[in-house]
Amino acid sequence: DLAAVRDTVAGLKADGPASRLGDGVSAVLKSFRGGSLAAVVVLTDGVTTAGDPLPVAGREAARAGVPLY
């Protein structure tokens, strides 16, 4: 349901002292390991302030055959 997705995304709020982009993507990939994952969509300004950088997780996603948008 597109309206539900829009409402959910509109309700997201950044909180916490750091953006752990690479760590977050890696956690999603690990949680779906052995399962079906069509893609990972990341809404970001692209700045990783802690943890693994997004390109590291992007390579991990590519190896798993999961598109990262």
mmCIF file of N, CA, C and O in Angstrom:
data_model
loop_
_atom_site.group_PDB
_atom_site.id
_atom_site.type_symbol
_atom_site.label_atom_id
_atom_site.label_comp_id
_atom_site.label_asym_id
_atom_site.label_seq_id
_atom_site.Cartn_x
_atom_site.Cartn_y
_atom_site.Cartn_z
ATOM 1 N N ASP A 1 0.844 -1.169 0.000
ATOM 2 C CA ASP A 1 0.000 0.000 0.000
ATOM 3 C C ASP A 1 0.898 1.243 0.000
ATOM 4 O O ASP A 1 1.579 1.540 0.983
ATOM 5 N N LEU A 2 0.881 1.955 -1.098
ATOM 6 C CA LEU A 2 1.750 3.110 -1.275
ATOM 7 C C LEU A 2 1.488 4.195 -0.239
ATOM 8 O O LEU A 2 2.419 4.818 0.276
ATOM 9 N N ALA A 3 0.244 4.421 0.106
ATOM 10 C CA ALA A 3 -0.079 5.449 1.099
ATOM 11 C C ALA A 3 0.530 5.105 2.453
ATOM 12 O O ALA A 3 1.047 5.979 3.152
ATOM 13 N N ALA A 4 0.493 3.844 2.814
ATOM 14 C CA ALA A 4 1.077 3.413 4.090
ATOM 15 C C ALA A 4 2.588 3.613 4.085
ATOM 16 O O ALA A 4 3.169 4.048 5.086
ATOM 17 N N VAL A 5 3.227 3.325 2.967
ATOM 18 C CA VAL A 5 4.677 3.524 2.857
ATOM 19 C C VAL A 5 4.999 5.008 2.978
ATOM 20 O O VAL A 5 5.915 5.398 3.710
ATOM 21 N N ARG A 6 4.251 5.846 2.286
ATOM 22 C CA ARG A 6 4.478 7.297 2.359
ATOM 23 C C ARG A 6 4.321 7.799 3.793
ATOM 24 O O ARG A 6 5.124 8.603 4.268
ATOM 25 N N ASP A 7 3.280 7.344 4.480
ATOM 26 C CA ASP A 7 3.052 7.765 5.866
ATOM 27 C C ASP A 7 4.190 7.318 6.768
ATOM 28 O O ASP A 7 4.641 8.071 7.633
ATOM 29 N N THR A 8 4.656 6.101 6.562
ATOM 30 C CA THR A 8 5.755 5.579 7.375
ATOM 31 C C THR A 8 7.025 6.379 7.151
ATOM 32 O O THR A 8 7.691 6.791 8.100
ATOM 33 N N VAL A 9 7.365 6.625 5.896
ATOM 34 C CA VAL A 9 8.577 7.380 5.585
ATOM 35 C C VAL A 9 8.449 8.812 6.110
ATOM 36 O O VAL A 9 9.394 9.359 6.679
ATOM 37 N N ALA A 10 7.305 9.425 5.956
ATOM 38 C CA ALA A 10 7.105 10.799 6.431
ATOM 39 C C ALA A 10 7.246 10.885 7.952
ATOM 40 O O ALA A 10 7.643 11.919 8.478
ATOM 41 N N GLY A 11 6.949 9.796 8.645
ATOM 42 C CA GLY A 11 7.031 9.790 10.096
ATOM 43 C C GLY A 11 8.406 9.462 10.653
ATOM 44 O O GLY A 11 8.610 9.507 11.867
ATOM 45 N N LEU A 12 9.359 9.144 9.786
ATOM 46 C CA LEU A 12 10.699 8.819 10.263
ATOM 47 C C LEU A 12 11.399 10.063 10.785
ATOM 48 O O LEU A 12 11.285 11.136 10.224
ATOM 49 N N LYS A 13 12.114 9.896 11.881
ATOM 50 C CA LYS A 13 12.869 10.997 12.462
ATOM 51 C C LYS A 13 14.273 10.514 12.783
ATOM 52 O O LYS A 13 14.460 9.432 13.325
ATOM 53 N N ALA A 14 15.242 11.332 12.428
ATOM 54 C CA ALA A 14 16.628 11.020 12.762
ATOM 55 C C ALA A 14 16.822 11.254 14.256
ATOM 56 O O ALA A 14 16.410 12.269 14.785
ATOM 57 N N ASP A 15 17.428 10.284 14.918
ATOM 58 C CA ASP A 15 17.777 10.475 16.316
ATOM 59 C C ASP A 15 19.068 9.740 16.604
ATOM 60 O O ASP A 15 19.463 8.842 15.877
ATOM 61 N N GLY A 16 19.754 10.148 17.600
ATOM 62 C CA GLY A 16 21.030 9.541 17.926
ATOM 63 C C GLY A 16 22.180 10.401 17.464
ATOM 64 O O GLY A 16 22.012 11.303 16.644
ATOM 65 N N PRO A 17 23.358 10.109 17.967
ATOM 66 C CA PRO A 17 24.520 10.950 17.685
ATOM 67 C C PRO A 17 25.268 10.611 16.396
ATOM 68 O O PRO A 17 26.174 11.341 16.015
ATOM 69 N N ALA A 18 24.909 9.527 15.713
ATOM 70 C CA ALA A 18 25.694 9.106 14.557
ATOM 71 C C ALA A 18 24.817 8.405 13.537
ATOM 72 O O ALA A 18 23.787 7.828 13.872
ATOM 73 N N SER A 19 25.260 8.461 12.288
ATOM 74 C CA SER A 19 24.618 7.666 11.240
ATOM 75 C C SER A 19 25.558 6.521 10.905
ATOM 76 O O SER A 19 26.687 6.752 10.480
ATOM 77 N N ARG A 20 25.104 5.335 11.124
ATOM 78 C CA ARG A 20 25.907 4.139 10.907
ATOM 79 C C ARG A 20 25.373 3.443 9.649
ATOM 80 O O ARG A 20 24.822 2.349 9.728
ATOM 81 N N LEU A 21 25.549 4.104 8.515
ATOM 82 C CA LEU A 21 24.947 3.637 7.268
ATOM 83 C C LEU A 21 25.411 2.248 6.876
ATOM 84 O O LEU A 21 24.595 1.364 6.597
ATOM 85 N N GLY A 22 26.703 2.050 6.810
ATOM 86 C CA GLY A 22 27.229 0.746 6.414
ATOM 87 C C GLY A 22 26.822 -0.345 7.390
ATOM 88 O O GLY A 22 26.446 -1.444 6.989
ATOM 89 N N ASP A 23 26.888 -0.036 8.680
ATOM 90 C CA ASP A 23 26.501 -1.016 9.693
ATOM 91 C C ASP A 23 25.027 -1.393 9.555
ATOM 92 O O ASP A 23 24.650 -2.558 9.698
ATOM 93 N N GLY A 24 24.187 -0.399 9.270
ATOM 94 C CA GLY A 24 22.756 -0.666 9.112
ATOM 95 C C GLY A 24 22.462 -1.562 7.927
ATOM 96 O O GLY A 24 21.686 -2.515 8.025
ATOM 97 N N VAL A 25 23.091 -1.270 6.798
ATOM 98 C CA VAL A 25 22.881 -2.098 5.605
ATOM 99 C C VAL A 25 23.407 -3.512 5.851
ATOM 100 O O VAL A 25 22.750 -4.500 5.513
ATOM 101 N N SER A 26 24.563 -3.617 6.473
ATOM 102 C CA SER A 26 25.123 -4.945 6.776
ATOM 103 C C SER A 26 24.191 -5.735 7.688
ATOM 104 O O SER A 26 24.009 -6.939 7.498
ATOM 105 N N ALA A 27 23.591 -5.068 8.668
ATOM 106 C CA ALA A 27 22.664 -5.748 9.581
ATOM 107 C C ALA A 27 21.443 -6.282 8.835
ATOM 108 O O ALA A 27 20.984 -7.398 9.092
ATOM 109 N N VAL A 28 20.925 -5.491 7.889
ATOM 110 C CA VAL A 28 19.783 -5.952 7.091
ATOM 111 C C VAL A 28 20.185 -7.160 6.258
ATOM 112 O O VAL A 28 19.461 -8.162 6.200
ATOM 113 N N LEU A 29 21.342 -7.091 5.600
ATOM 114 C CA LEU A 29 21.797 -8.212 4.779
ATOM 115 C C LEU A 29 21.965 -9.476 5.619
ATOM 116 O O LEU A 29 21.567 -10.568 5.198
ATOM 117 N N LYS A 30 22.536 -9.346 6.799
ATOM 118 C CA LYS A 30 22.730 -10.505 7.673
ATOM 119 C C LYS A 30 21.399 -11.072 8.150
ATOM 120 O O LYS A 30 21.238 -12.280 8.239
ATOM 121 N N SER A 31 20.435 -10.205 8.446
ATOM 122 C CA SER A 31 19.150 -10.699 8.945
ATOM 123 C C SER A 31 18.370 -11.458 7.876
ATOM 124 O O SER A 31 17.522 -12.283 8.202
ATOM 125 N N PHE A 32 18.658 -11.188 6.591
ATOM 126 C CA PHE A 32 17.973 -11.885 5.502
ATOM 127 C C PHE A 32 18.830 -12.980 4.881
ATOM 128 O O PHE A 32 18.430 -13.575 3.886
ATOM 129 N N ARG A 33 20.005 -13.235 5.429
ATOM 130 C CA ARG A 33 20.888 -14.253 4.869
ATOM 131 C C ARG A 33 20.137 -15.586 4.815
ATOM 132 O O ARG A 33 19.544 -16.013 5.780
ATOM 133 N N GLY A 34 20.158 -16.195 3.640
ATOM 134 C CA GLY A 34 19.445 -17.451 3.455
ATOM 135 C C GLY A 34 17.983 -17.247 3.094
ATOM 136 O O GLY A 34 17.267 -18.196 2.836
ATOM 137 N N GLY A 35 17.536 -15.996 3.079
ATOM 138 C CA GLY A 35 16.153 -15.682 2.739
ATOM 139 C C GLY A 35 16.092 -14.905 1.440
ATOM 140 O O GLY A 35 17.069 -14.828 0.689
ATOM 141 N N SER A 36 14.961 -14.313 1.200
ATOM 142 C CA SER A 36 14.748 -13.566 -0.031
ATOM 143 C C SER A 36 14.723 -12.073 0.284
ATOM 144 O O SER A 36 13.951 -11.614 1.113
ATOM 145 N N LEU A 37 15.586 -11.335 -0.378
ATOM 146 C CA LEU A 37 15.643 -9.880 -0.209
ATOM 147 C C LEU A 37 15.772 -9.269 -1.597
ATOM 148 O O LEU A 37 16.774 -9.465 -2.284
ATOM 149 N N ALA A 38 14.751 -8.527 -2.030
ATOM 150 C CA ALA A 38 14.738 -7.976 -3.387
ATOM 151 C C ALA A 38 15.688 -6.791 -3.524
ATOM 152 O O ALA A 38 16.321 -6.623 -4.561
ATOM 153 N N ALA A 39 15.805 -5.962 -2.497
ATOM 154 C CA ALA A 39 16.663 -4.771 -2.553
ATOM 155 C C ALA A 39 16.697 -4.128 -1.177
ATOM 156 O O ALA A 39 15.875 -4.431 -0.316
ATOM 157 N N VAL A 40 17.650 -3.220 -1.003
ATOM 158 C CA VAL A 40 17.717 -2.390 0.196
ATOM 159 C C VAL A 40 17.638 -0.938 -0.273
ATOM 160 O O VAL A 40 18.380 -0.529 -1.169
ATOM 161 N N VAL A 41 16.734 -0.168 0.312
ATOM 162 C CA VAL A 41 16.577 1.243 -0.008
ATOM 163 C C VAL A 41 17.028 2.039 1.207
ATOM 164 O O VAL A 41 16.539 1.830 2.310
ATOM 165 N N VAL A 42 17.988 2.944 0.990
ATOM 166 C CA VAL A 42 18.534 3.763 2.075
ATOM 167 C C VAL A 42 18.203 5.221 1.789
ATOM 168 O O VAL A 42 18.510 5.727 0.716
ATOM 169 N N LEU A 43 17.572 5.880 2.750
ATOM 170 C CA LEU A 43 17.304 7.308 2.643
ATOM 171 C C LEU A 43 18.361 8.024 3.478
ATOM 172 O O LEU A 43 18.372 7.887 4.703
ATOM 173 N N THR A 44 19.254 8.745 2.829
ATOM 174 C CA THR A 44 20.395 9.307 3.535
ATOM 175 C C THR A 44 20.944 10.529 2.827
ATOM 176 O O THR A 44 20.706 10.723 1.639
ATOM 177 N N ASP A 45 21.730 11.310 3.572
ATOM 178 C CA ASP A 45 22.480 12.393 2.948
ATOM 179 C C ASP A 45 23.836 11.885 2.482
ATOM 180 O O ASP A 45 24.628 12.612 1.901
ATOM 181 N N GLY A 46 24.125 10.611 2.771
ATOM 182 C CA GLY A 46 25.350 9.983 2.302
ATOM 183 C C GLY A 46 26.537 10.112 3.226
ATOM 184 O O GLY A 46 27.609 9.615 2.934
ATOM 185 N N VAL A 47 26.361 10.767 4.362
ATOM 186 C CA VAL A 47 27.461 10.976 5.287
ATOM 187 C C VAL A 47 27.409 9.934 6.393
ATOM 188 O O VAL A 47 26.449 9.870 7.160
ATOM 189 N N THR A 48 28.426 9.087 6.454
ATOM 190 C CA THR A 48 28.549 8.107 7.536
ATOM 191 C C THR A 48 29.396 8.741 8.625
ATOM 192 O O THR A 48 30.520 9.157 8.371
ATOM 193 N N THR A 49 28.855 8.829 9.832
ATOM 194 C CA THR A 49 29.594 9.468 10.916
ATOM 195 C C THR A 49 30.178 8.463 11.900
ATOM 196 O O THR A 49 30.925 8.845 12.794
ATOM 197 N N ALA A 50 29.846 7.189 11.742
ATOM 198 C CA ALA A 50 30.400 6.140 12.605
ATOM 199 C C ALA A 50 30.248 4.801 11.888
ATOM 200 O O ALA A 50 29.417 4.642 11.005
ATOM 201 N N GLY A 51 31.056 3.834 12.294
ATOM 202 C CA GLY A 51 30.942 2.490 11.732
ATOM 203 C C GLY A 51 31.481 2.388 10.316
ATOM 204 O O GLY A 51 32.177 3.271 9.821
ATOM 205 N N ASP A 52 31.141 1.268 9.666
ATOM 206 C CA ASP A 52 31.602 1.024 8.299
ATOM 207 C C ASP A 52 30.978 2.025 7.329
ATOM 208 O O ASP A 52 29.794 2.332 7.434
ATOM 209 N N PRO A 53 31.758 2.502 6.370
ATOM 210 C CA PRO A 53 31.198 3.400 5.358
ATOM 211 C C PRO A 53 30.242 2.655 4.426
ATOM 212 O O PRO A 53 30.334 1.435 4.254
ATOM 213 N N LEU A 54 29.340 3.399 3.834
ATOM 214 C CA LEU A 54 28.330 2.813 2.952
ATOM 215 C C LEU A 54 28.935 2.037 1.783
ATOM 216 O O LEU A 54 28.410 0.975 1.428
ATOM 217 N N PRO A 55 30.037 2.475 1.154
ATOM 218 C CA PRO A 55 30.596 1.683 0.052
ATOM 219 C C PRO A 55 31.011 0.265 0.458
ATOM 220 O O PRO A 55 30.912 -0.666 -0.341
ATOM 221 N N VAL A 56 31.438 0.078 1.692
ATOM 222 C CA VAL A 56 31.791 -1.266 2.163
ATOM 223 C C VAL A 56 30.539 -2.144 2.163
ATOM 224 O O VAL A 56 30.540 -3.279 1.671
ATOM 225 N N ALA A 57 29.452 -1.614 2.698
ATOM 226 C CA ALA A 57 28.193 -2.369 2.710
ATOM 227 C C ALA A 57 27.657 -2.549 1.302
ATOM 228 O O ALA A 57 27.040 -3.570 0.990
ATOM 229 N N GLY A 58 27.889 -1.567 0.442
ATOM 230 C CA GLY A 58 27.453 -1.685 -0.952
ATOM 231 C C GLY A 58 28.124 -2.849 -1.655
ATOM 232 O O GLY A 58 27.486 -3.585 -2.406
ATOM 233 N N ARG A 59 29.415 -3.025 -1.400
ATOM 234 C CA ARG A 59 30.117 -4.179 -1.990
ATOM 235 C C ARG A 59 29.581 -5.487 -1.421
ATOM 236 O O ARG A 59 29.430 -6.476 -2.144
ATOM 237 N N GLU A 60 29.263 -5.489 -0.124
ATOM 238 C CA GLU A 60 28.677 -6.685 0.495
ATOM 239 C C GLU A 60 27.319 -6.999 -0.138
ATOM 240 O O GLU A 60 27.015 -8.152 -0.443
ATOM 241 N N ALA A 61 26.518 -5.972 -0.370
ATOM 242 C CA ALA A 61 25.214 -6.162 -1.015
ATOM 243 C C ALA A 61 25.392 -6.687 -2.436
ATOM 244 O O ALA A 61 24.670 -7.592 -2.870
ATOM 245 N N ALA A 62 26.356 -6.147 -3.159
ATOM 246 C CA ALA A 62 26.608 -6.602 -4.535
ATOM 247 C C ALA A 62 27.012 -8.067 -4.560
ATOM 248 O O ALA A 62 26.530 -8.825 -5.411
ATOM 249 N N ARG A 63 27.866 -8.467 -3.615
ATOM 250 C CA ARG A 63 28.270 -9.886 -3.547
ATOM 251 C C ARG A 63 27.080 -10.798 -3.261
ATOM 252 O O ARG A 63 27.020 -11.927 -3.720
ATOM 253 N N ALA A 64 26.107 -10.269 -2.489
ATOM 254 C CA ALA A 64 24.916 -11.048 -2.163
ATOM 255 C C ALA A 64 23.852 -10.967 -3.262
ATOM 256 O O ALA A 64 22.817 -11.621 -3.178
ATOM 257 N N GLY A 65 24.115 -10.146 -4.292
ATOM 258 C CA GLY A 65 23.143 -10.005 -5.385
ATOM 259 C C GLY A 65 21.942 -9.172 -5.003
ATOM 260 O O GLY A 65 20.880 -9.304 -5.596
ATOM 261 N N VAL A 66 22.110 -8.281 -4.014
ATOM 262 C CA VAL A 66 21.017 -7.438 -3.546
ATOM 263 C C VAL A 66 21.289 -5.994 -3.986
ATOM 264 O O VAL A 66 22.273 -5.402 -3.564
ATOM 265 N N PRO A 67 20.422 -5.428 -4.807
ATOM 266 C CA PRO A 67 20.617 -4.039 -5.197
ATOM 267 C C PRO A 67 20.493 -3.102 -3.996
ATOM 268 O O PRO A 67 19.669 -3.319 -3.117
ATOM 269 N N LEU A 68 21.321 -2.075 -3.993
ATOM 270 C CA LEU A 68 21.291 -1.069 -2.931
ATOM 271 C C LEU A 68 20.945 0.267 -3.572
ATOM 272 O O LEU A 68 21.654 0.747 -4.450
ATOM 273 N N TYR A 69 19.814 0.821 -3.172
ATOM 274 C CA TYR A 69 19.346 2.099 -3.726
ATOM 275 C C TYR A 69 19.397 3.157 -2.669
ATOM 276 O O TYR A 69 19.149 2.938 -1.536
#
